[in-house]
């Protein structure tokens, strides 16, 4: 989902309440429809074949009343456990994970199913007269309540299991990493140009860039083939009035709010840039004294390595700027490899420097990526950047290490990992 329509759609559909509200609204006509079928011969058909689930109208009334009470208790239980689990998990892993958890289909389907069953049960309870003869009792509706109750119990067990798995951080890290590997933007390097172009557009509000709608930019400006510079990238914070676009052609007639929507806070809709930073946030929390879970940080280091390798095609050398491949008139500042990883990997270094085991793992990961890229004829500038990242991590970790063996292991890890790139194993 791109642009302003995609941002609005994400806010509307990827939430905890919309499907539940639709289920509540839809349950009433469904229950009334089944009640109409009962009065049109459904009850008589069941009685003729001895398929009635109750013997008396009073039993039917009691059953749907109990079912309604159980459904209400299920909803209360599910909400309570959800709040407890998400609070604990967010406190240990990262509060911004909630933005992804509430989007999960099973969570939304579970609360919607519980709400649907409760409303159907309430309608059934209101439609039954305990003193009426059995042939005037809506037996199809009673049978529906029984069926939904069985489904509810099974779904509750599945949902509680899913909530319990939420606390298993490795699943969230793996999903984040897999989502980060999907990138449709293809970049190329072009000669730098001055950014003092004739026309410019400024941010209409303060906030975080949710998206840069590349397709809409191409439709809006490709006909003129004039240079357009997008000065902001998804996830970047902008101030009201700050320049976000400059162009050689006039920008009148283009709704910048649709091309570059700006939200109030960072969200998963910002894509790769949000997810990389979220993995780093999880690692930093895991390495905090309150949690001290360095195995989670090791997992984050490994997943970051996989993400880095998947994004190396977006590397642009220092003497060039990123532009859209095939449309090199559209310059995209801050959307290349260096801009994507420089800040989060610096934050990871600052968190990992006090844990030699995590630092050594990440240095090894940098070296593995560099070796694979060199073997495949990759960019020398990319290898140099990876080496510099590893060297900075080594130096920072050595500076804070309090044990000589840790300092030796850090230096040895760097020397061994980048020996092929430097030809100076054991030095530095």
PDB file of C-alpha atoms in Angstrom, residues 8-194:
ATOM      1  CA  UNK A   8      -5.363   5.558   5.215  1.00  0.00           C
ATOM      2  CA  UNK A   9      -6.233   1.968   4.275  1.00  0.00           C
ATOM      3  CA  UNK A  10      -3.530   0.656   6.608  1.00  0.00           C
ATOM      4  CA  UNK A  11      -4.870   2.726   9.483  1.00  0.00           C
ATOM      5  CA  UNK A  12      -8.426   1.610   8.730  1.00  0.00           C
ATOM      6  CA  UNK A  13      -7.972  -2.110   8.159  1.00  0.00           C
ATOM      7  CA  UNK A  14      -4.845  -3.078  10.132  1.00  0.00           C
ATOM      8  CA  UNK A  15      -6.301  -2.560  13.592  1.00  0.00           C
ATOM      9  CA  UNK A  16      -7.836  -4.476  16.464  1.00  0.00           C
ATOM     10  CA  UNK A  17     -11.411  -3.255  16.271  1.00  0.00           C
ATOM     11  CA  UNK A  18     -12.670  -3.012  12.672  1.00  0.00           C
ATOM     12  CA  UNK A  19     -13.283  -6.721  12.086  1.00  0.00           C
ATOM     13  CA  UNK A  20     -14.916  -7.057  15.522  1.00  0.00           C
ATOM     14  CA  UNK A  21     -17.270  -4.157  14.779  1.00  0.00           C
ATOM     15  CA  UNK A  22     -18.188  -5.727  11.431  1.00  0.00           C
ATOM     16  CA  UNK A  23     -18.837  -9.045  13.187  1.00  0.00           C
ATOM     17  CA  UNK A  24     -21.144  -7.400  15.734  1.00  0.00           C
ATOM     18  CA  UNK A  25     -23.065  -5.570  13.009  1.00  0.00           C
ATOM     19  CA  UNK A  26     -23.264  -8.654  10.793  1.00  0.00           C
ATOM     20  CA  UNK A  27     -24.344 -11.011  13.583  1.00  0.00           C
ATOM     21  CA  UNK A  28     -27.783  -9.401  13.913  1.00  0.00           C
ATOM     22  CA  UNK A  29     -28.970  -9.949  10.304  1.00  0.00           C
ATOM     23  CA  UNK A  30     -27.448 -13.449  10.304  1.00  0.00           C
ATOM     24  CA  UNK A  31     -29.325 -14.396  13.477  1.00  0.00           C
ATOM     25  CA  UNK A  32     -32.572 -12.851  12.189  1.00  0.00           C
ATOM     26  CA  UNK A  33     -32.140 -14.695   8.895  1.00  0.00           C
ATOM     27  CA  UNK A  34     -31.807 -18.042  10.692  1.00  0.00           C
ATOM     28  CA  UNK A  35     -34.832 -17.136  12.815  1.00  0.00           C
ATOM     29  CA  UNK A  36     -36.812 -16.460   9.618  1.00  0.00           C
ATOM     30  CA  UNK A  37     -35.774 -19.879   8.245  1.00  0.00           C
ATOM     31  CA  UNK A  38     -37.041 -21.453  11.463  1.00  0.00           C
ATOM     32  CA  UNK A  39     -40.448 -19.830  11.032  1.00  0.00           C
ATOM     33  CA  UNK A  40     -40.542 -20.799   7.360  1.00  0.00           C
ATOM     34  CA  UNK A  41     -40.244 -24.480   8.112  1.00  0.00           C
ATOM     35  CA  UNK A  42     -36.777 -25.037   9.519  1.00  0.00           C
ATOM     36  CA  UNK A  43     -38.029 -26.077  12.958  1.00  0.00           C
ATOM     37  CA  UNK A  44     -40.668 -28.403  11.450  1.00  0.00           C
ATOM     38  CA  UNK A  45     -38.012 -29.989   9.218  1.00  0.00           C
ATOM     39  CA  UNK A  46     -35.779 -30.734  12.218  1.00  0.00           C
ATOM     40  CA  UNK A  47     -38.641 -32.149  14.288  1.00  0.00           C
ATOM     41  CA  UNK A  48     -39.803 -34.366  11.394  1.00  0.00           C
ATOM     42  CA  UNK A  49     -36.359 -35.958  11.246  1.00  0.00           C
ATOM     43  CA  UNK A  50     -35.877 -36.097  15.016  1.00  0.00           C
ATOM     44  CA  UNK A  51     -32.862 -33.747  14.817  1.00  0.00           C
ATOM     45  CA  UNK A  52     -33.879 -31.349  17.577  1.00  0.00           C
ATOM     46  CA  UNK A  53     -30.988 -30.588  19.966  1.00  0.00           C
ATOM     47  CA  UNK A  54     -33.339 -29.888  22.938  1.00  0.00           C
ATOM     48  CA  UNK A  55     -36.464 -31.569  24.315  1.00  0.00           C
ATOM     49  CA  UNK A  56     -38.340 -28.510  25.543  1.00  0.00           C
ATOM     50  CA  UNK A  57     -38.492 -24.769  24.950  1.00  0.00           C
ATOM     51  CA  UNK A  58     -37.447 -24.180  28.551  1.00  0.00           C
ATOM     52  CA  UNK A  59     -34.270 -26.202  27.962  1.00  0.00           C
ATOM     53  CA  UNK A  60     -33.563 -24.192  24.805  1.00  0.00           C
ATOM     54  CA  UNK A  61     -33.991 -20.935  26.736  1.00  0.00           C
ATOM     55  CA  UNK A  62     -31.639 -22.111  29.464  1.00  0.00           C
ATOM     56  CA  UNK A  63     -29.065 -23.324  26.951  1.00  0.00           C
ATOM     57  CA  UNK A  64     -28.793 -20.097  24.930  1.00  0.00           C
ATOM     58  CA  UNK A  65     -28.707 -18.108  28.183  1.00  0.00           C
ATOM     59  CA  UNK A  66     -25.780 -20.165  29.418  1.00  0.00           C
ATOM     60  CA  UNK A  67     -24.118 -19.872  25.969  1.00  0.00           C
ATOM     61  CA  UNK A  68     -24.423 -16.087  26.067  1.00  0.00           C
ATOM     62  CA  UNK A  69     -22.865 -15.997  29.535  1.00  0.00           C
ATOM     63  CA  UNK A  70     -20.010 -18.262  28.449  1.00  0.00           C
ATOM     64  CA  UNK A  71     -19.325 -16.116  25.382  1.00  0.00           C
ATOM     65  CA  UNK A  72     -19.238 -12.980  27.511  1.00  0.00           C
ATOM     66  CA  UNK A  73     -16.790 -14.717  29.864  1.00  0.00           C
ATOM     67  CA  UNK A  74     -14.660 -15.813  26.898  1.00  0.00           C
ATOM     68  CA  UNK A  75     -14.424 -12.258  25.581  1.00  0.00           C
ATOM     69  CA  UNK A  76     -13.446 -10.956  29.027  1.00  0.00           C
ATOM     70  CA  UNK A  77     -10.843 -13.723  29.391  1.00  0.00           C
ATOM     71  CA  UNK A  78      -9.383 -13.118  25.939  1.00  0.00           C
ATOM     72  CA  UNK A  79      -9.157  -9.365  26.411  1.00  0.00           C
ATOM     73  CA  UNK A  80      -7.540  -9.791  29.830  1.00  0.00           C
ATOM     74  CA  UNK A  81      -4.948 -12.305  28.677  1.00  0.00           C
ATOM     75  CA  UNK A  82      -4.245 -10.262  25.547  1.00  0.00           C
ATOM     76  CA  UNK A  83      -3.547  -7.135  27.575  1.00  0.00           C
ATOM     77  CA  UNK A  84      -1.314  -9.020  30.018  1.00  0.00           C
ATOM     78  CA  UNK A  85       0.674 -10.817  27.303  1.00  0.00           C
ATOM     79  CA  UNK A  86       1.116  -7.757  25.100  1.00  0.00           C
ATOM     80  CA  UNK A  87       2.112  -5.618  28.080  1.00  0.00           C
ATOM     81  CA  UNK A  88       4.768  -8.103  29.187  1.00  0.00           C
ATOM     82  CA  UNK A  89       6.016  -8.754  25.677  1.00  0.00           C
ATOM     83  CA  UNK A  90       6.127  -5.073  24.759  1.00  0.00           C
ATOM     84  CA  UNK A  91       7.981  -4.245  27.957  1.00  0.00           C
ATOM     85  CA  UNK A  92      10.599  -6.913  27.289  1.00  0.00           C
ATOM     86  CA  UNK A  93      10.856  -6.676  23.506  1.00  0.00           C
ATOM     87  CA  UNK A  94       9.677  -3.278  22.314  1.00  0.00           C
ATOM     88  CA  UNK A  95       6.463  -1.318  22.521  1.00  0.00           C
ATOM     89  CA  UNK A  96       6.427  -0.764  18.750  1.00  0.00           C
ATOM     90  CA  UNK A  97       5.879  -4.473  18.200  1.00  0.00           C
ATOM     91  CA  UNK A  98       2.270  -3.878  19.236  1.00  0.00           C
ATOM     92  CA  UNK A  99       1.739  -2.101  15.922  1.00  0.00           C
ATOM     93  CA  UNK A 100       2.513  -5.398  14.180  1.00  0.00           C
ATOM     94  CA  UNK A 101       0.790  -7.720  16.635  1.00  0.00           C
ATOM     95  CA  UNK A 102      -2.611  -6.061  16.285  1.00  0.00           C
ATOM     96  CA  UNK A 103      -2.349  -6.566  12.509  1.00  0.00           C
ATOM     97  CA  UNK A 104      -2.052 -10.336  12.843  1.00  0.00           C
ATOM     98  CA  UNK A 105      -5.101 -12.034  11.262  1.00  0.00           C
ATOM     99  CA  UNK A 106      -5.563 -14.603  14.030  1.00  0.00           C
ATOM    100  CA  UNK A 107      -5.810 -11.924  16.720  1.00  0.00           C
ATOM    101  CA  UNK A 108      -8.446  -9.989  14.800  1.00  0.00           C
ATOM    102  CA  UNK A 109     -10.394 -13.092  13.755  1.00  0.00           C
ATOM    103  CA  UNK A 110     -10.461 -14.359  17.340  1.00  0.00           C
ATOM    104  CA  UNK A 111     -12.011 -11.246  18.850  1.00  0.00           C
ATOM    105  CA  UNK A 112     -14.385 -10.937  15.883  1.00  0.00           C
ATOM    106  CA  UNK A 113     -15.509 -14.559  16.267  1.00  0.00           C
ATOM    107  CA  UNK A 114     -16.129 -14.175  19.987  1.00  0.00           C
ATOM    108  CA  UNK A 115     -18.124 -10.999  19.398  1.00  0.00           C
ATOM    109  CA  UNK A 116     -20.172 -12.608  16.614  1.00  0.00           C
ATOM    110  CA  UNK A 117     -21.082 -15.615  18.753  1.00  0.00           C
ATOM    111  CA  UNK A 118     -22.109 -13.423  21.690  1.00  0.00           C
ATOM    112  CA  UNK A 119     -24.520 -11.343  19.595  1.00  0.00           C
ATOM    113  CA  UNK A 120     -26.052 -14.435  17.931  1.00  0.00           C
ATOM    114  CA  UNK A 121     -26.567 -15.981  21.377  1.00  0.00           C
ATOM    115  CA  UNK A 122     -28.246 -12.827  22.671  1.00  0.00           C
ATOM    116  CA  UNK A 123     -30.616 -12.693  19.690  1.00  0.00           C
ATOM    117  CA  UNK A 124     -31.451 -16.378  20.194  1.00  0.00           C
ATOM    118  CA  UNK A 125     -32.123 -15.825  23.898  1.00  0.00           C
ATOM    119  CA  UNK A 126     -34.539 -12.969  23.115  1.00  0.00           C
ATOM    120  CA  UNK A 127     -36.398 -15.008  20.454  1.00  0.00           C
ATOM    121  CA  UNK A 128     -37.221 -18.044  22.617  1.00  0.00           C
ATOM    122  CA  UNK A 129     -40.356 -18.292  24.746  1.00  0.00           C
ATOM    123  CA  UNK A 130     -39.736 -20.826  27.502  1.00  0.00           C
ATOM    124  CA  UNK A 131     -43.470 -21.626  27.786  1.00  0.00           C
ATOM    125  CA  UNK A 132     -44.126 -22.073  24.059  1.00  0.00           C
ATOM    126  CA  UNK A 133     -44.484 -25.531  22.495  1.00  0.00           C
ATOM    127  CA  UNK A 134     -41.344 -27.021  20.996  1.00  0.00           C
ATOM    128  CA  UNK A 135     -42.596 -26.594  17.426  1.00  0.00           C
ATOM    129  CA  UNK A 136     -42.653 -22.804  17.999  1.00  0.00           C
ATOM    130  CA  UNK A 137     -39.058 -22.743  19.226  1.00  0.00           C
ATOM    131  CA  UNK A 138     -36.345 -21.642  16.693  1.00  0.00           C
ATOM    132  CA  UNK A 139     -34.434 -24.912  16.709  1.00  0.00           C
ATOM    133  CA  UNK A 140     -32.219 -23.993  13.776  1.00  0.00           C
ATOM    134  CA  UNK A 141     -31.052 -20.964  15.712  1.00  0.00           C
ATOM    135  CA  UNK A 142     -30.450 -23.078  18.804  1.00  0.00           C
ATOM    136  CA  UNK A 143     -28.419 -25.535  16.746  1.00  0.00           C
ATOM    137  CA  UNK A 144     -26.437 -22.635  15.289  1.00  0.00           C
ATOM    138  CA  UNK A 145     -25.636 -21.410  18.789  1.00  0.00           C
ATOM    139  CA  UNK A 146     -24.442 -24.907  19.721  1.00  0.00           C
ATOM    140  CA  UNK A 147     -22.239 -25.108  16.623  1.00  0.00           C
ATOM    141  CA  UNK A 148     -20.762 -21.650  17.181  1.00  0.00           C
ATOM    142  CA  UNK A 149     -20.084 -22.528  20.797  1.00  0.00           C
ATOM    143  CA  UNK A 150     -18.034 -25.560  19.731  1.00  0.00           C
ATOM    144  CA  UNK A 151     -16.098 -23.438  17.235  1.00  0.00           C
ATOM    145  CA  UNK A 152     -15.584 -20.789  19.913  1.00  0.00           C
ATOM    146  CA  UNK A 153     -13.998 -23.203  22.358  1.00  0.00           C
ATOM    147  CA  UNK A 154     -11.632 -24.540  19.696  1.00  0.00           C
ATOM    148  CA  UNK A 155     -10.727 -21.030  18.499  1.00  0.00           C
ATOM    149  CA  UNK A 156     -10.107 -19.847  22.033  1.00  0.00           C
ATOM    150  CA  UNK A 157      -7.590 -22.644  22.570  1.00  0.00           C
ATOM    151  CA  UNK A 158      -5.821 -21.761  19.306  1.00  0.00           C
ATOM    152  CA  UNK A 159      -5.862 -18.048  20.138  1.00  0.00           C
ATOM    153  CA  UNK A 160      -4.458 -18.521  23.631  1.00  0.00           C
ATOM    154  CA  UNK A 161      -1.683 -20.664  22.171  1.00  0.00           C
ATOM    155  CA  UNK A 162      -0.937 -17.902  19.666  1.00  0.00           C
ATOM    156  CA  UNK A 163      -0.834 -15.316  22.448  1.00  0.00           C
ATOM    157  CA  UNK A 164       1.547 -17.492  24.423  1.00  0.00           C
ATOM    158  CA  UNK A 165       3.819 -17.743  21.360  1.00  0.00           C
ATOM    159  CA  UNK A 166       3.837 -13.953  21.225  1.00  0.00           C
ATOM    160  CA  UNK A 167       6.188 -14.008  24.188  1.00  0.00           C
ATOM    161  CA  UNK A 168       8.637 -16.127  22.160  1.00  0.00           C
ATOM    162  CA  UNK A 169      10.671 -13.281  20.727  1.00  0.00           C
ATOM    163  CA  UNK A 170      12.410 -15.293  18.016  1.00  0.00           C
ATOM    164  CA  UNK A 171       9.171 -15.616  16.026  1.00  0.00           C
ATOM    165  CA  UNK A 172       8.709 -11.844  15.944  1.00  0.00           C
ATOM    166  CA  UNK A 173      12.342 -11.280  14.941  1.00  0.00           C
ATOM    167  CA  UNK A 174      12.046 -13.848  12.149  1.00  0.00           C
ATOM    168  CA  UNK A 175       8.875 -12.247  10.762  1.00  0.00           C
ATOM    169  CA  UNK A 176      10.494  -8.820  10.865  1.00  0.00           C
ATOM    170  CA  UNK A 177      13.555 -10.089   9.011  1.00  0.00           C
ATOM    171  CA  UNK A 178      11.490 -11.823   6.337  1.00  0.00           C
ATOM    172  CA  UNK A 179       9.428  -8.679   5.789  1.00  0.00           C
ATOM    173  CA  UNK A 180      12.623  -6.629   5.447  1.00  0.00           C
ATOM    174  CA  UNK A 181      13.884  -8.797   2.597  1.00  0.00           C
ATOM    175  CA  UNK A 182      11.006  -7.782   0.343  1.00  0.00           C
ATOM    176  CA  UNK A 183      11.980  -4.568  -1.399  1.00  0.00           C
ATOM    177  CA  UNK A 184      10.576  -3.546  -4.777  1.00  0.00           C
ATOM    178  CA  UNK A 185      12.574  -0.298  -5.175  1.00  0.00           C
ATOM    179  CA  UNK A 186      15.373  -0.524  -7.737  1.00  0.00           C
ATOM    180  CA  UNK A 187      18.070   2.158  -7.542  1.00  0.00           C
ATOM    181  CA  UNK A 188      20.916   3.384  -9.685  1.00  0.00           C
ATOM    182  CA  UNK A 189      23.710   5.898  -9.043  1.00  0.00           C
ATOM    183  CA  UNK A 190      23.806   9.230 -10.887  1.00  0.00           C
ATOM    184  CA  UNK A 191      26.071  12.252 -10.796  1.00  0.00           C
ATOM    185  CA  UNK A 192      25.325  14.628  -7.903  1.00  0.00           C
ATOM    186  CA  UNK A 193      23.379  17.751  -8.780  1.00  0.00           C
ATOM    187  CA  UNK A 194      22.817  20.941  -6.884  1.00  0.00           C
TER     188      UNK A 194
END
